[in-house]
PDB file of C-alpha atoms in Angstrom:
ATOM      1  CA  ALA O   1       0.000   0.000   0.000  1.00 81.00           C
ATOM      2  CA  GLN O   2       1.183   3.512  -0.727  1.00 88.00           C
ATOM      3  CA  SER O   3       1.350   6.311   1.825  1.00 93.00           C
ATOM      4  CA  VAL O   4       2.410   9.924   2.221  1.00 96.00           C
ATOM      5  CA  ALA O   5       3.640  11.697   5.333  1.00 97.00           C
ATOM      6  CA  GLN O   6       3.708  15.448   5.796  1.00 98.00           C
ATOM      7  CA  PRO O   7       5.462  15.791   9.149  1.00 96.00           C
ATOM      8  CA  GLU O   8       4.544  19.423   9.770  1.00 97.00           C
ATOM      9  CA  ASP O   9       0.947  20.435  10.381  1.00 96.00           C
ATOM     10  CA  GLN O  10       1.925  24.093  10.023  1.00 97.00           C
ATOM     11  CA  VAL O  11       4.832  26.041   8.599  1.00 98.00           C
ATOM     12  CA  ASN O  12       5.319  29.736   9.322  1.00 98.00           C
ATOM     13  CA  VAL O  13       7.671  31.830   7.216  1.00 98.00           C
ATOM     14  CA  ALA O  14       8.315  35.529   6.839  1.00 98.00           C
ATOM     15  CA  GLU O  15       7.465  37.146   3.525  1.00 98.00           C
ATOM     16  CA  GLY O  16      10.490  37.183   1.240  1.00 97.00           C
ATOM     17  CA  ASN O  17      12.172  34.260   2.972  1.00 98.00           C
ATOM     18  CA  PRO O  18      12.580  30.852   1.336  1.00 98.00           C
ATOM     19  CA  LEU O  19      10.019  28.205   2.238  1.00 97.00           C
ATOM     20  CA  THR O  20      10.089  24.429   2.390  1.00 98.00           C
ATOM     21  CA  VAL O  21       7.137  22.110   2.930  1.00 98.00           C
ATOM     22  CA  LYS O  22       8.228  18.551   3.624  1.00 98.00           C
ATOM     23  CA  CYS O  23       6.848  15.314   2.182  1.00 98.00           C
ATOM     24  CA  THR O  24       7.975  11.698   2.373  1.00 98.00           C
ATOM     25  CA  TYR O  25       6.322   8.792   0.617  1.00 96.00           C
ATOM     26  CA  SER O  26       6.127   5.036   0.454  1.00 93.00           C
ATOM     27  CA  VAL O  27       5.188   3.154  -2.716  1.00 88.00           C
ATOM     28  CA  SER O  28       6.307   0.107  -4.644  1.00 84.00           C
ATOM     29  CA  GLY O  29       8.410   1.030  -7.633  1.00 84.00           C
ATOM     30  CA  ASN O  30       9.222   4.463  -8.975  1.00 85.00           C
ATOM     31  CA  PRO O  31       6.589   6.903  -7.764  1.00 88.00           C
ATOM     32  CA  TYR O  32       4.475   9.493  -9.470  1.00 92.00           C
ATOM     33  CA  LEU O  33       4.504  12.466  -7.075  1.00 95.00           C
ATOM     34  CA  PHE O  34       2.331  15.563  -6.978  1.00 96.00           C
ATOM     35  CA  TRP O  35       1.827  18.754  -5.018  1.00 98.00           C
ATOM     36  CA  TYR O  36      -1.549  20.462  -4.762  1.00 97.00           C
ATOM     37  CA  VAL O  37      -2.615  23.675  -3.014  1.00 97.00           C
ATOM     38  CA  GLN O  38      -6.009  24.305  -1.442  1.00 95.00           C
ATOM     39  CA  TYR O  39      -7.373  27.733  -0.642  1.00 90.00           C
ATOM     40  CA  PRO O  40     -10.320  28.127   1.790  1.00 83.00           C
ATOM     41  CA  ASN O  41     -13.618  26.799   0.430  1.00 75.00           C
ATOM     42  CA  ARG O  42     -12.020  25.835  -2.852  1.00 78.00           C
ATOM     43  CA  GLY O  43     -10.903  22.637  -4.508  1.00 83.00           C
ATOM     44  CA  LEU O  44      -7.335  21.513  -4.940  1.00 93.00           C
ATOM     45  CA  GLN O  45      -5.169  23.218  -7.520  1.00 95.00           C
ATOM     46  CA  PHE O  46      -2.369  21.308  -9.227  1.00 95.00           C
ATOM     47  CA  LEU O  47       1.085  22.810  -8.633  1.00 96.00           C
ATOM     48  CA  LEU O  48       3.608  20.361 -10.033  1.00 96.00           C
ATOM     49  CA  LYS O  49       4.458  16.716 -10.597  1.00 95.00           C
ATOM     50  CA  TYR O  50       7.407  14.354 -10.789  1.00 94.00           C
ATOM     51  CA  ILE O  51       7.153  11.367 -13.104  1.00 91.00           C
ATOM     52  CA  THR O  52      10.692  10.804 -14.296  1.00 87.00           C
ATOM     53  CA  GLY O  53      13.764  12.753 -15.324  1.00 87.00           C
ATOM     54  CA  ASP O  54      15.331  15.738 -13.577  1.00 90.00           C
ATOM     55  CA  ASN O  55      15.021  15.521  -9.795  1.00 92.00           C
ATOM     56  CA  LEU O  56      14.205  19.239  -9.554  1.00 96.00           C
ATOM     57  CA  VAL O  57      10.744  19.948 -10.877  1.00 96.00           C
ATOM     58  CA  LYS O  58       9.413  23.447 -11.510  1.00 96.00           C
ATOM     59  CA  GLY O  59       5.742  24.255 -11.257  1.00 95.00           C
ATOM     60  CA  SER O  60       3.188  27.021 -11.005  1.00 92.00           C
ATOM     61  CA  TYR O  61       3.566  30.302  -9.081  1.00 93.00           C
ATOM     62  CA  GLY O  62       7.350  29.929  -8.682  1.00 95.00           C
ATOM     63  CA  PHE O  63       7.166  26.668  -6.730  1.00 97.00           C
ATOM     64  CA  GLU O  64       9.576  23.822  -7.260  1.00 97.00           C
ATOM     65  CA  ALA O  65      10.092  20.432  -5.675  1.00 98.00           C
ATOM     66  CA  GLU O  66      13.075  18.163  -5.274  1.00 96.00           C
ATOM     67  CA  PHE O  67      12.725  14.415  -5.649  1.00 96.00           C
ATOM     68  CA  ASN O  68      15.163  12.410  -3.527  1.00 96.00           C
ATOM     69  CA  LYS O  69      14.862   8.696  -4.139  1.00 93.00           C
ATOM     70  CA  SER O  70      17.252   7.584  -1.381  1.00 94.00           C
ATOM     71  CA  GLN O  71      15.353   9.599   1.223  1.00 95.00           C
ATOM     72  CA  THR O  72      11.946   8.917  -0.373  1.00 95.00           C
ATOM     73  CA  SER O  73      11.204  12.613  -0.148  1.00 97.00           C
ATOM     74  CA  PHE O  74       9.586  15.206  -2.380  1.00 98.00           C
ATOM     75  CA  HIS O  75       9.879  18.548  -0.589  1.00 98.00           C
ATOM     76  CA  LEU O  76       8.149  21.631  -1.954  1.00 98.00           C
ATOM     77  CA  LYS O  77      10.218  24.804  -2.115  1.00 98.00           C
ATOM     78  CA  LYS O  78      10.010  28.437  -3.104  1.00 98.00           C
ATOM     79  CA  PRO O  79      12.921  30.892  -3.020  1.00 97.00           C
ATOM     80  CA  SER O  80      10.895  33.881  -1.801  1.00 97.00           C
ATOM     81  CA  ALA O  81       7.523  33.481  -0.059  1.00 97.00           C
ATOM     82  CA  LEU O  82       4.550  35.750  -0.715  1.00 97.00           C
ATOM     83  CA  VAL O  83       1.664  36.444   1.660  1.00 96.00           C
ATOM     84  CA  SER O  84      -0.614  35.117  -1.087  1.00 95.00           C
ATOM     85  CA  ASP O  85       1.119  31.723  -0.804  1.00 96.00           C
ATOM     86  CA  SER O  86      -0.647  31.188   2.534  1.00 96.00           C
ATOM     87  CA  ALA O  87      -2.806  28.086   2.013  1.00 96.00           C
ATOM     88  CA  LEU O  88      -3.036  24.363   2.670  1.00 97.00           C
ATOM     89  CA  TYR O  89      -0.560  22.234   0.734  1.00 98.00           C
ATOM     90  CA  PHE O  90      -0.998  18.557  -0.042  1.00 98.00           C
ATOM     91  CA  CYS O  91       1.554  16.060  -1.278  1.00 98.00           C
ATOM     92  CA  ALA O  92       0.224  13.031  -3.152  1.00 97.00           C
ATOM     93  CA  VAL O  93       1.613   9.813  -4.597  1.00 94.00           C
ATOM     94  CA  ARG O  94       0.388   7.454  -7.283  1.00 90.00           C
ATOM     95  CA  ALA O  95       1.688   4.019  -8.039  1.00 82.00           C
ATOM     96  CA  PRO O  96       3.558   3.765 -11.356  1.00 77.00           C
ATOM     97  CA  TYR O  97       2.004   0.498 -12.489  1.00 69.00           C
ATOM     98  CA  SER O  98      -1.297  -0.101 -14.226  1.00 68.00           C
ATOM     99  CA  GLY O  99      -4.166  -1.998 -12.706  1.00 68.00           C
ATOM    100  CA  ALA O 100      -5.945  -2.112  -9.392  1.00 66.00           C
ATOM    101  CA  GLY O 101      -4.931   0.597  -6.972  1.00 65.00           C
ATOM    102  CA  SER O 102      -2.873   2.504  -9.478  1.00 72.00           C
ATOM    103  CA  TYR O 103      -5.389   5.124 -10.488  1.00 80.00           C
ATOM    104  CA  GLN O 104      -5.953   6.762  -7.163  1.00 86.00           C
ATOM    105  CA  LEU O 105      -3.927   9.498  -5.575  1.00 91.00           C
ATOM    106  CA  THR O 106      -2.955   8.944  -1.953  1.00 94.00           C
ATOM    107  CA  PHE O 107      -2.653  12.243  -0.117  1.00 96.00           C
ATOM    108  CA  GLY O 108      -0.864  13.394   2.995  1.00 97.00           C
ATOM    109  CA  LYS O 109      -2.801  15.187   5.720  1.00 96.00           C
ATOM    110  CA  GLY O 110      -1.701  18.567   4.470  1.00 97.00           C
ATOM    111  CA  THR O 111       0.525  21.349   5.747  1.00 98.00           C
ATOM    112  CA  LYS O 112      -0.839  24.789   6.497  1.00 97.00           C
ATOM    113  CA  LEU O 113       1.552  27.430   5.243  1.00 97.00           C
ATOM    114  CA  SER O 114       1.341  30.875   6.796  1.00 97.00           C
ATOM    115  CA  VAL O 115       3.439  33.647   5.275  1.00 97.00           C
ATOM    116  CA  ILE O 116       3.822  36.509   7.701  1.00 97.00           C
ATOM    117  CA  PRO O 117       4.053  40.042   6.279  1.00 95.00           C
TER     118      PRO O 117
ATOM    119  CA  ASP G   1     -11.307  24.588 -20.746  1.00 52.00           C
ATOM    120  CA  THR G   2     -13.836  25.617 -18.143  1.00 74.00           C
ATOM    121  CA  GLY G   3     -12.499  23.337 -15.433  1.00 93.00           C
ATOM    122  CA  VAL G   4     -14.261  20.700 -13.365  1.00 96.00           C
ATOM    123  CA  SER G   5     -17.619  21.811 -12.002  1.00 96.00           C
ATOM    124  CA  GLN G   6     -19.646  20.320  -9.168  1.00 97.00           C
ATOM    125  CA  ASN G   7     -23.223  20.880  -8.051  1.00 97.00           C
ATOM    126  CA  PRO G   8     -24.500  21.673  -5.585  1.00 97.00           C
ATOM    127  CA  ARG G   9     -21.699  23.427  -3.725  1.00 96.00           C
ATOM    128  CA  HIS G  10     -23.382  22.910  -0.394  1.00 97.00           C
ATOM    129  CA  LYS G  11     -26.002  20.409   0.754  1.00 98.00           C
ATOM    130  CA  ILE G  12     -27.632  20.156   4.161  1.00 98.00           C
ATOM    131  CA  THR G  13     -29.771  17.107   4.704  1.00 98.00           C
ATOM    132  CA  LYS G  14     -31.365  15.228   7.542  1.00 98.00           C
ATOM    133  CA  ARG G  15     -30.112  11.846   8.589  1.00 97.00           C
ATOM    134  CA  GLY G  16     -31.764   9.099   6.611  1.00 97.00           C
ATOM    135  CA  GLN G  17     -32.391  11.159   3.492  1.00 98.00           C
ATOM    136  CA  ASN G  18     -30.842  10.425   0.099  1.00 98.00           C
ATOM    137  CA  VAL G  19     -28.603  12.947  -1.649  1.00 98.00           C
ATOM    138  CA  THR G  20     -27.119  13.123  -5.143  1.00 98.00           C
ATOM    139  CA  PHE G  21     -24.153  15.157  -6.305  1.00 98.00           C
ATOM    140  CA  ARG G  22     -23.147  15.929  -9.870  1.00 98.00           C
ATOM    141  CA  CYS G  23     -19.726  16.388 -11.410  1.00 98.00           C
ATOM    142  CA  ASP G  24     -18.971  17.729 -14.883  1.00 97.00           C
ATOM    143  CA  PRO G  25     -15.366  16.966 -15.831  1.00 96.00           C
ATOM    144  CA  ILE G  26     -13.135  18.818 -18.244  1.00 95.00           C
ATOM    145  CA  SER G  27     -14.620  17.933 -21.604  1.00 91.00           C
ATOM    146  CA  GLU G  28     -11.777  15.971 -23.166  1.00 89.00           C
ATOM    147  CA  HIS G  29     -10.864  14.071 -19.999  1.00 92.00           C
ATOM    148  CA  ASN G  30     -11.706  10.374 -20.135  1.00 92.00           C
ATOM    149  CA  ARG G  31     -10.954   9.617 -16.475  1.00 93.00           C
ATOM    150  CA  LEU G  32     -13.061  10.754 -13.543  1.00 96.00           C
ATOM    151  CA  TYR G  33     -12.475  10.291  -9.819  1.00 96.00           C
ATOM    152  CA  TRP G  34     -14.417  10.890  -6.621  1.00 97.00           C
ATOM    153  CA  TYR G  35     -12.694  11.668  -3.321  1.00 97.00           C
ATOM    154  CA  ARG G  36     -13.939  12.521   0.152  1.00 97.00           C
ATOM    155  CA  GLN G  37     -12.215  15.023   2.420  1.00 95.00           C
ATOM    156  CA  THR G  38     -12.911  15.531   6.100  1.00 94.00           C
ATOM    157  CA  LEU G  39     -11.622  18.355   8.251  1.00 91.00           C
ATOM    158  CA  GLY G  40      -7.903  18.153   8.881  1.00 89.00           C
ATOM    159  CA  GLN G  41      -7.359  15.315   6.449  1.00 93.00           C
ATOM    160  CA  GLY G  42      -6.257  14.947   2.871  1.00 94.00           C
ATOM    161  CA  PRO G  43      -8.708  13.696   0.261  1.00 95.00           C
ATOM    162  CA  GLU G  44      -9.429   9.962   0.317  1.00 95.00           C
ATOM    163  CA  PHE G  45     -10.148   8.035  -2.865  1.00 94.00           C
ATOM    164  CA  LEU G  46     -13.676   6.718  -3.355  1.00 96.00           C
ATOM    165  CA  THR G  47     -14.046   5.566  -6.946  1.00 95.00           C
ATOM    166  CA  TYR G  48     -12.694   5.876 -10.482  1.00 93.00           C
ATOM    167  CA  PHE G  49     -14.223   5.817 -13.956  1.00 94.00           C
ATOM    168  CA  GLN G  50     -12.537   5.389 -17.288  1.00 92.00           C
ATOM    169  CA  ASN G  51     -15.078   6.649 -19.792  1.00 92.00           C
ATOM    170  CA  GLU G  52     -18.351   5.090 -18.598  1.00 92.00           C
ATOM    171  CA  ALA G  53     -16.796   2.091 -16.854  1.00 92.00           C
ATOM    172  CA  GLN G  54     -16.382   2.162 -13.085  1.00 92.00           C
ATOM    173  CA  LEU G  55     -13.030   0.400 -12.723  1.00 90.00           C
ATOM    174  CA  GLU G  56     -12.249   0.782  -9.061  1.00 89.00           C
ATOM    175  CA  LYS G  57     -14.069   1.344  -5.781  1.00 90.00           C
ATOM    176  CA  SER G  58     -12.527   1.997  -2.398  1.00 90.00           C
ATOM    177  CA  ARG G  59     -13.578   0.035   0.661  1.00 87.00           C
ATOM    178  CA  LEU G  60     -14.744   3.452   1.920  1.00 83.00           C
ATOM    179  CA  LEU G  61     -17.556   3.243  -0.616  1.00 86.00           C
ATOM    180  CA  SER G  62     -20.184   1.372   1.378  1.00 89.00           C
ATOM    181  CA  ASP G  63     -23.336  -0.148  -0.095  1.00 93.00           C
ATOM    182  CA  ARG G  64     -25.134   3.127   0.570  1.00 96.00           C
ATOM    183  CA  PHE G  65     -22.930   4.881  -1.981  1.00 96.00           C
ATOM    184  CA  SER G  66     -23.350   4.533  -5.716  1.00 96.00           C
ATOM    185  CA  ALA G  67     -21.722   6.369  -8.581  1.00 96.00           C
ATOM    186  CA  GLU G  68     -22.490   6.477 -12.264  1.00 96.00           C
ATOM    187  CA  ARG G  69     -21.030   8.056 -15.350  1.00 96.00           C
ATOM    188  CA  PRO G  70     -23.516   7.525 -18.165  1.00 91.00           C
ATOM    189  CA  LYS G  71     -22.083   7.954 -21.652  1.00 86.00           C
ATOM    190  CA  GLY G  72     -18.702   8.803 -20.186  1.00 85.00           C
ATOM    191  CA  SER G  73     -19.583  12.423 -19.597  1.00 90.00           C
ATOM    192  CA  PHE G  74     -20.856  13.818 -16.283  1.00 96.00           C
ATOM    193  CA  SER G  75     -20.951  11.690 -13.154  1.00 97.00           C
ATOM    194  CA  THR G  76     -23.301  11.424 -10.197  1.00 98.00           C
ATOM    195  CA  LEU G  77     -22.584  10.241  -6.678  1.00 98.00           C
ATOM    196  CA  GLU G  78     -25.589   9.185  -4.633  1.00 97.00           C
ATOM    197  CA  ILE G  79     -25.632   8.521  -0.914  1.00 97.00           C
ATOM    198  CA  GLN G  80     -28.652   6.666   0.401  1.00 97.00           C
ATOM    199  CA  ARG G  81     -29.863   6.793   4.005  1.00 97.00           C
ATOM    200  CA  THR G  82     -27.312   9.426   4.968  1.00 97.00           C
ATOM    201  CA  GLU G  83     -25.566   9.219   8.319  1.00 96.00           C
ATOM    202  CA  GLN G  84     -23.835  11.952  10.289  1.00 96.00           C
ATOM    203  CA  GLY G  85     -20.516  10.322   9.483  1.00 95.00           C
ATOM    204  CA  ASP G  86     -21.122  11.085   5.823  1.00 97.00           C
ATOM    205  CA  SER G  87     -20.634  14.793   6.501  1.00 97.00           C
ATOM    206  CA  ALA G  88     -17.606  15.786   4.447  1.00 96.00           C
ATOM    207  CA  MET G  89     -16.430  17.582   1.339  1.00 96.00           C
ATOM    208  CA  TYR G  90     -16.935  15.436  -1.760  1.00 97.00           C
ATOM    209  CA  LEU G  91     -14.410  16.224  -4.459  1.00 96.00           C
ATOM    210  CA  CYS G  92     -14.509  15.253  -8.103  1.00 97.00           C
ATOM    211  CA  ALA G  93     -11.432  15.212 -10.326  1.00 96.00           C
ATOM    212  CA  SER G  94     -10.742  14.408 -13.943  1.00 95.00           C
ATOM    213  CA  SER G  95      -7.676  13.615 -15.995  1.00 93.00           C
ATOM    214  CA  LEU G  96      -6.582  12.738 -19.478  1.00 89.00           C
ATOM    215  CA  ALA G  97      -5.099   9.259 -19.355  1.00 78.00           C
ATOM    216  CA  ASN G  98      -2.370   9.067 -16.692  1.00 73.00           C
ATOM    217  CA  ASN G  99      -1.789  12.786 -16.443  1.00 81.00           C
ATOM    218  CA  GLU G 100      -2.371  14.915 -13.377  1.00 90.00           C
ATOM    219  CA  GLN G 101      -5.859  15.125 -11.919  1.00 94.00           C
ATOM    220  CA  TYR G 102      -7.745  18.409 -11.911  1.00 95.00           C
ATOM    221  CA  PHE G 103     -10.179  18.942  -9.084  1.00 95.00           C
ATOM    222  CA  GLY G 104     -13.526  20.673  -8.884  1.00 96.00           C
ATOM    223  CA  PRO G 105     -14.543  23.006  -6.045  1.00 94.00           C
ATOM    224  CA  GLY G 106     -16.275  20.224  -4.131  1.00 95.00           C
ATOM    225  CA  THR G 107     -19.703  19.667  -2.605  1.00 96.00           C
ATOM    226  CA  ARG G 108     -19.857  20.177   1.138  1.00 96.00           C
ATOM    227  CA  LEU G 109     -22.379  17.794   2.713  1.00 98.00           C
ATOM    228  CA  THR G 110     -23.740  18.387   6.192  1.00 98.00           C
ATOM    229  CA  VAL G 111     -25.950  15.682   7.688  1.00 98.00           C
ATOM    230  CA  THR G 112     -27.992  16.865  10.666  1.00 97.00           C
TER     231      THR G 112
END
């Protein structure tokens, strides 16, 4: 079974400082990894994904994520945080194979990011 | 591309009543997914359609839940004999093949 852990319920960062939201995963085989952001009373918005290739993935709104296979991690990063980045961030994993259980995304519990002006 | 839409956005119902939610995916997307999200948790997978075929159902999807996707277009999720534990946000997502899933705004169900 696949799983995702987001060890921090909340991350606080000052505006303009770099931010990191942590994610570790467990899945058989090479994972498909995703980050989504959720604003209050809204659905999840896709930020970026890792399927294969370069370990550093760039996504929307200046976010990037680094895939580390040995540490089974996929941390979300941004060089300079904005107040508007304050939201709930979810990491998700999908199994790479086809067939039963492979279609669903398994999400972490989410990390609330607060960017302080 | 108008995005994934869901109706209604909010539903309040009394315990024991039946409710039905609708999801309209992005038009060219052949895959459609339903998830449930409770407060403080990430979304949990419920079921998956490829075109009109329901290919996978989670053990979370009890006998009181049924989903359809007639003609491979919109989908409906029905909950019969609602219970207070069914109160949650129900999210629909769609994707093209194995690409990333795009989510709708959700339907928030409150069972009183």
